Tab-separated table of C-alpha atoms (C1' of nucleotides) in Angstrom:
chain	number	residue	atom	x	y	z
G	1	MET	CA	0.000	0.000	0.000
G	2	LEU	CA	1.649	3.147	-1.161
G	3	GLU	CA	-1.176	5.672	-1.174
G	4	PHE	CA	-0.794	7.622	2.054
G	5	LEU	CA	0.105	10.627	-0.015
G	6	SER	CA	-2.245	10.806	-2.958
G	7	GLY	CA	-0.479	10.724	-6.298
G	8	ILE	CA	2.051	8.087	-5.281
G	9	ARG	CA	1.334	4.833	-7.099
G	10	HIS	CA	3.144	1.524	-6.737
G	11	LEU	CA	2.578	-0.843	-9.673
G	12	PRO	CA	4.080	-4.188	-8.609
G	13	GLY	CA	4.990	-6.554	-11.436
G	14	TYR	CA	4.262	-3.971	-14.119
G	15	LEU	CA	6.957	-5.361	-16.441
G	16	ASP	CA	7.021	-9.083	-17.166
G	17	ARG	CA	10.342	-10.922	-17.345
G	18	ALA	CA	10.682	-10.575	-21.126
G	19	ARG	CA	10.208	-6.799	-20.982
G	20	GLN	CA	12.683	-6.543	-18.101
G	21	GLU	CA	15.274	-8.476	-20.106
G	22	ALA	CA	14.680	-6.299	-23.157
G	23	LEU	CA	15.168	-3.170	-21.041
G	24	VAL	CA	18.411	-4.461	-19.577
G	25	GLU	CA	19.703	-5.037	-23.122
G	26	VAL	CA	18.760	-1.489	-24.083
G	27	ILE	CA	20.468	-0.115	-20.968
G	28	ARG	CA	23.634	-2.019	-21.865
G	29	THR	CA	23.831	-0.264	-25.224
G	30	ILE	CA	23.196	3.114	-23.571
G	31	VAL	CA	25.917	2.516	-20.974
G	32	ALA	CA	28.342	1.490	-23.738
G	33	GLU	CA	27.807	4.929	-25.302
G	34	ALA	CA	27.397	6.961	-22.093
G	35	PRO	CA	29.496	5.262	-19.397
G	36	LEU	CA	28.422	5.052	-15.762
G	37	TYR	CA	30.290	7.485	-13.523
G	38	VAL	CA	30.355	8.293	-9.809
G	39	PRO	CA	28.471	11.502	-9.026
G	40	VAL	CA	29.657	13.707	-6.157
G	41	MET	CA	27.910	16.012	-3.721
G	42	PRO	CA	27.894	19.744	-4.356
G	43	GLY	CA	30.288	21.664	-2.167
G	44	THR	CA	31.866	18.707	-0.390
G	45	GLY	CA	32.682	16.564	-3.410
G	46	LYS	CA	31.707	13.474	-1.405
G	47	PRO	CA	31.012	10.605	-3.784
G	48	MET	CA	27.580	9.001	-3.883
G	49	SER	CA	27.404	5.212	-3.629
G	50	VAL	CA	25.424	4.785	-6.853
G	51	ARG	CA	26.886	4.987	-10.341
G	52	MET	CA	24.916	6.932	-12.846
G	53	THR	CA	24.296	7.890	-16.455
G	54	ASN	CA	21.334	9.208	-18.487
G	55	CYS	CA	19.529	8.994	-21.771
G	56	GLY	CA	17.222	11.508	-23.425
G	57	PRO	CA	17.672	15.141	-24.529
G	58	LEU	CA	18.676	16.103	-20.974
G	59	GLY	CA	20.429	14.308	-18.143
G	60	TRP	CA	20.593	14.963	-14.403
G	61	VAL	CA	24.162	15.524	-13.215
G	62	THR	CA	25.947	16.794	-10.118
G	63	ASP	CA	29.487	17.828	-9.335
G	64	LYS	CA	31.415	19.628	-6.597
G	65	GLU	CA	31.497	23.025	-8.272
G	66	ARG	CA	28.207	23.421	-10.094
G	67	GLY	CA	25.842	21.161	-8.150
G	68	TYR	CA	22.603	19.549	-9.260
G	69	ARG	CA	21.401	20.401	-12.731
G	70	TYR	CA	20.204	19.098	-16.077
G	71	GLN	CA	22.432	19.287	-19.124
G	72	PRO	CA	22.378	17.850	-22.657
G	73	THR	CA	25.821	16.261	-22.506
G	74	HIS	CA	27.665	13.563	-20.566
G	75	PRO	CA	30.065	15.197	-18.067
G	76	ALA	CA	32.954	12.845	-18.890
G	77	THR	CA	32.652	12.351	-22.647
G	78	GLY	CA	31.090	15.708	-23.544
G	79	ARG	CA	28.799	13.916	-25.985
G	80	ARG	CA	25.022	14.192	-26.107
G	81	TRP	CA	23.109	11.603	-24.098
G	82	PRO	CA	21.805	8.608	-26.095
G	83	ASP	CA	18.195	8.769	-27.262
G	84	LEU	CA	15.342	7.665	-25.048
G	85	PRO	CA	14.470	4.162	-26.234
G	86	GLN	CA	10.937	3.446	-27.429
G	87	GLU	CA	10.453	0.953	-24.567
G	88	LEU	CA	10.708	3.815	-22.060
G	89	LEU	CA	8.506	6.177	-24.076
G	90	ASP	CA	5.870	3.418	-24.164
G	91	ILE	CA	5.952	3.072	-20.380
G	92	TRP	CA	5.669	6.835	-19.930
G	93	ASN	CA	2.731	7.012	-22.331
G	94	ASP	CA	1.011	4.224	-20.464
G	95	VAL	CA	1.357	5.489	-16.896
G	96	ALA	CA	2.323	9.177	-16.786
G	97	GLY	CA	-0.984	10.681	-17.876
G	98	TYR	CA	0.938	13.585	-19.345
G	99	ASP	CA	0.829	15.013	-22.883
G	100	LYS	CA	4.503	15.773	-23.316
G	101	PRO	CA	7.214	13.134	-23.496
G	102	PRO	CA	9.884	12.786	-20.806
G	103	GLU	CA	13.088	14.727	-21.442
G	104	ALA	CA	15.421	12.808	-19.155
G	105	CYS	CA	15.906	9.286	-17.962
G	106	LEU	CA	18.314	9.046	-15.054
G	107	ILE	CA	19.900	5.587	-14.879
G	108	ASN	CA	21.134	4.698	-11.394
G	109	PHE	CA	23.119	1.524	-10.814
G	110	TYR	CA	23.100	0.304	-7.217
G	111	SER	CA	25.696	-2.233	-6.133
G	112	ASP	CA	24.378	-4.424	-3.308
G	113	GLU	CA	26.033	-1.986	-0.863
G	114	ALA	CA	24.722	1.235	-2.403
G	115	ARG	CA	22.140	3.482	-0.750
G	116	MET	CA	20.295	6.674	-1.531
G	117	GLY	CA	19.461	9.087	1.256
G	118	LEU	CA	16.035	10.685	1.563
G	119	HIS	CA	15.658	13.467	-0.989
G	120	GLN	CA	13.185	15.287	-3.195
G	121	ASP	CA	13.305	15.380	-6.994
G	122	LYS	CA	12.963	19.111	-7.447
G	123	ASP	CA	15.490	20.176	-10.028
G	124	GLU	CA	12.829	20.006	-12.729
G	125	ARG	CA	11.063	23.184	-13.819
G	126	ASP	CA	7.939	21.235	-14.713
G	127	LEU	CA	6.454	19.923	-11.480
G	128	GLN	CA	3.119	19.094	-13.121
G	129	ALA	CA	4.580	16.024	-14.815
G	130	PRO	CA	5.086	12.929	-12.659
G	131	VAL	CA	8.364	11.121	-12.069
G	132	VAL	CA	8.164	7.498	-13.209
G	133	SER	CA	10.543	5.046	-11.543
G	134	ILE	CA	11.340	1.558	-12.869
G	135	SER	CA	13.098	-1.128	-10.791
G	136	LEU	CA	15.281	-3.845	-12.353
G	137	GLY	CA	17.389	-6.516	-10.674
G	138	ASN	CA	17.709	-7.072	-6.952
G	139	SER	CA	14.854	-5.799	-4.828
G	140	CYS	CA	15.303	-2.881	-2.482
G	141	LEU	CA	13.820	-1.313	0.599
G	142	PHE	CA	12.351	1.964	-0.598
G	143	ARG	CA	11.244	4.627	1.875
G	144	VAL	CA	8.737	7.375	1.127
G	145	GLY	CA	7.789	10.318	3.287
G	146	GLY	CA	5.865	13.521	2.881
G	147	LEU	CA	6.650	17.024	1.713
G	148	SER	CA	8.775	17.804	4.761
G	149	ARG	CA	11.954	15.925	5.651
G	150	ASN	CA	10.741	15.061	9.153
G	151	ASP	CA	7.349	13.720	8.070
G	152	ARG	CA	6.476	10.135	8.911
G	153	THR	CA	7.844	7.660	6.376
G	154	LEU	CA	6.682	4.343	5.010
G	155	SER	CA	8.979	1.537	3.826
G	156	VAL	CA	8.065	-0.566	0.812
G	157	LYS	CA	9.898	-3.401	-0.915
G	158	LEU	CA	10.385	-2.751	-4.623
G	159	SER	CA	11.027	-5.767	-6.841
G	160	SER	CA	12.307	-6.152	-10.378
G	161	GLY	CA	9.652	-5.000	-12.832
G	162	ASP	CA	7.861	-2.734	-10.348
G	163	LEU	CA	6.960	0.846	-11.222
G	164	VAL	CA	6.487	3.777	-8.881
G	165	VAL	CA	4.793	6.932	-10.111
G	166	LEU	CA	5.309	10.103	-8.081
G	167	GLY	CA	2.701	12.540	-9.271
G	168	GLY	CA	0.180	15.048	-8.012
G	169	GLU	CA	0.552	15.736	-4.302
G	170	GLY	CA	3.266	13.086	-4.167
G	171	ARG	CA	5.457	14.685	-6.822
G	172	LEU	CA	7.741	16.356	-4.276
G	173	CYS	CA	7.658	13.748	-1.532
G	174	PHE	CA	10.916	12.736	0.118
G	175	HIS	CA	12.087	9.280	-0.888
G	176	GLY	CA	15.207	7.132	-0.815
G	177	VAL	CA	16.650	3.630	-0.859
G	178	ASP	CA	17.701	2.197	2.523
G	179	ARG	CA	18.862	-1.204	1.428
G	180	ILE	CA	19.435	-3.442	-1.573
G	181	HIS	CA	18.451	-7.057	-0.908
G	182	PRO	CA	21.303	-9.154	-2.398
G	183	ALA	CA	20.585	-12.175	-4.587
G	184	THR	CA	16.852	-11.544	-4.818
G	185	SER	CA	16.754	-11.459	-8.631
G	186	THR	CA	18.429	-13.326	-11.481
G	187	LEU	CA	17.910	-10.498	-13.983
G	188	LEU	CA	21.370	-8.942	-13.584
G	189	LYS	CA	24.091	-11.577	-13.710
G	190	ASN	CA	26.478	-9.547	-11.573
G	191	GLY	CA	23.926	-8.557	-8.941
G	192	GLY	CA	22.913	-5.073	-7.931
G	193	ARG	CA	19.916	-3.044	-8.978
G	194	ILE	CA	19.139	-0.621	-11.769
G	195	ASN	CA	16.664	2.175	-11.252
G	196	LEU	CA	15.387	4.239	-14.163
G	197	THR	CA	13.575	7.506	-13.514
G	198	LEU	CA	11.756	9.284	-16.305
G	199	ARG	CA	11.389	13.027	-15.827
G	200	ARG	CA	9.958	15.971	-17.663
G	201	VAL	CA	12.289	18.947	-17.077
G	202	ASN	CA	10.780	21.874	-18.975
G	203	PRO	CA	7.138	22.938	-18.855
G	204	PRO	CA	5.221	22.388	-22.106
G	205	SER	CA	5.836	25.369	-24.416
U	1	DT	C1'	20.212	35.294	-7.456
U	2	DA	C1'	22.589	33.139	-3.697
U	3	DG	C1'	22.322	29.247	-0.998
U	4	DT	C1'	21.360	24.701	-0.956
U	5	DA	C1'	21.348	19.698	-2.051
U	6	DT	C1'	20.570	12.367	-3.008
U	7	DC	C1'	25.982	12.786	2.340
U	8	DT	C1'	26.445	10.351	7.187
S	1	DT	C1'	19.954	11.329	12.442
S	2	DA	C1'	15.554	8.249	11.732
S	3	DG	C1'	15.388	4.171	9.857
S	4	DC	C1'	17.678	0.597	7.513
DNA sequence: TAGTATCT
DNA sequence: TAGC
């Protein structure tokens, strides 16, 4: 049950095994073109535990000097991000309930030790569009709160193929990943978890 | 527009 | 800096 803030939807088992495998293949080709890198915190330069890349016209990046932002190019290669694959556009069209296509897909790779502290996705200018999150590989313990950091939180297990849609009132809720559950999926041969988040950055023109 | 942030 |  993930409805204590309206606009947060958990769709368990949304993607069947074949669609999960197809997505992993697509992600492999994206990562070959736009390699995973270790993002660091603004100001401190502390590395995050996830590795990250993007596809789509824009990608979310962070570094010590310039902080959180969206940009059209990979910070290491300087090349444009790979295109958003049709598989992801199809998912967006099915669940987002939003006219305009996503502009960014952040690809986060979690090793079995990686975590993600509670945070809000609020670097987008368009807060009307939802954020659509796709889980692949090992399951995780996901935690969702409210609009304020100290609000009560709820923990939910997310499994491979699950979707979470953060929209409406839930668009700016705090959320994070407390734990990856090792060896809970056979999708990724080397373990870990991939999370894809589809975001609309700019308001419709 | 300056300060802040997915860190611990 | 609670919750894992």
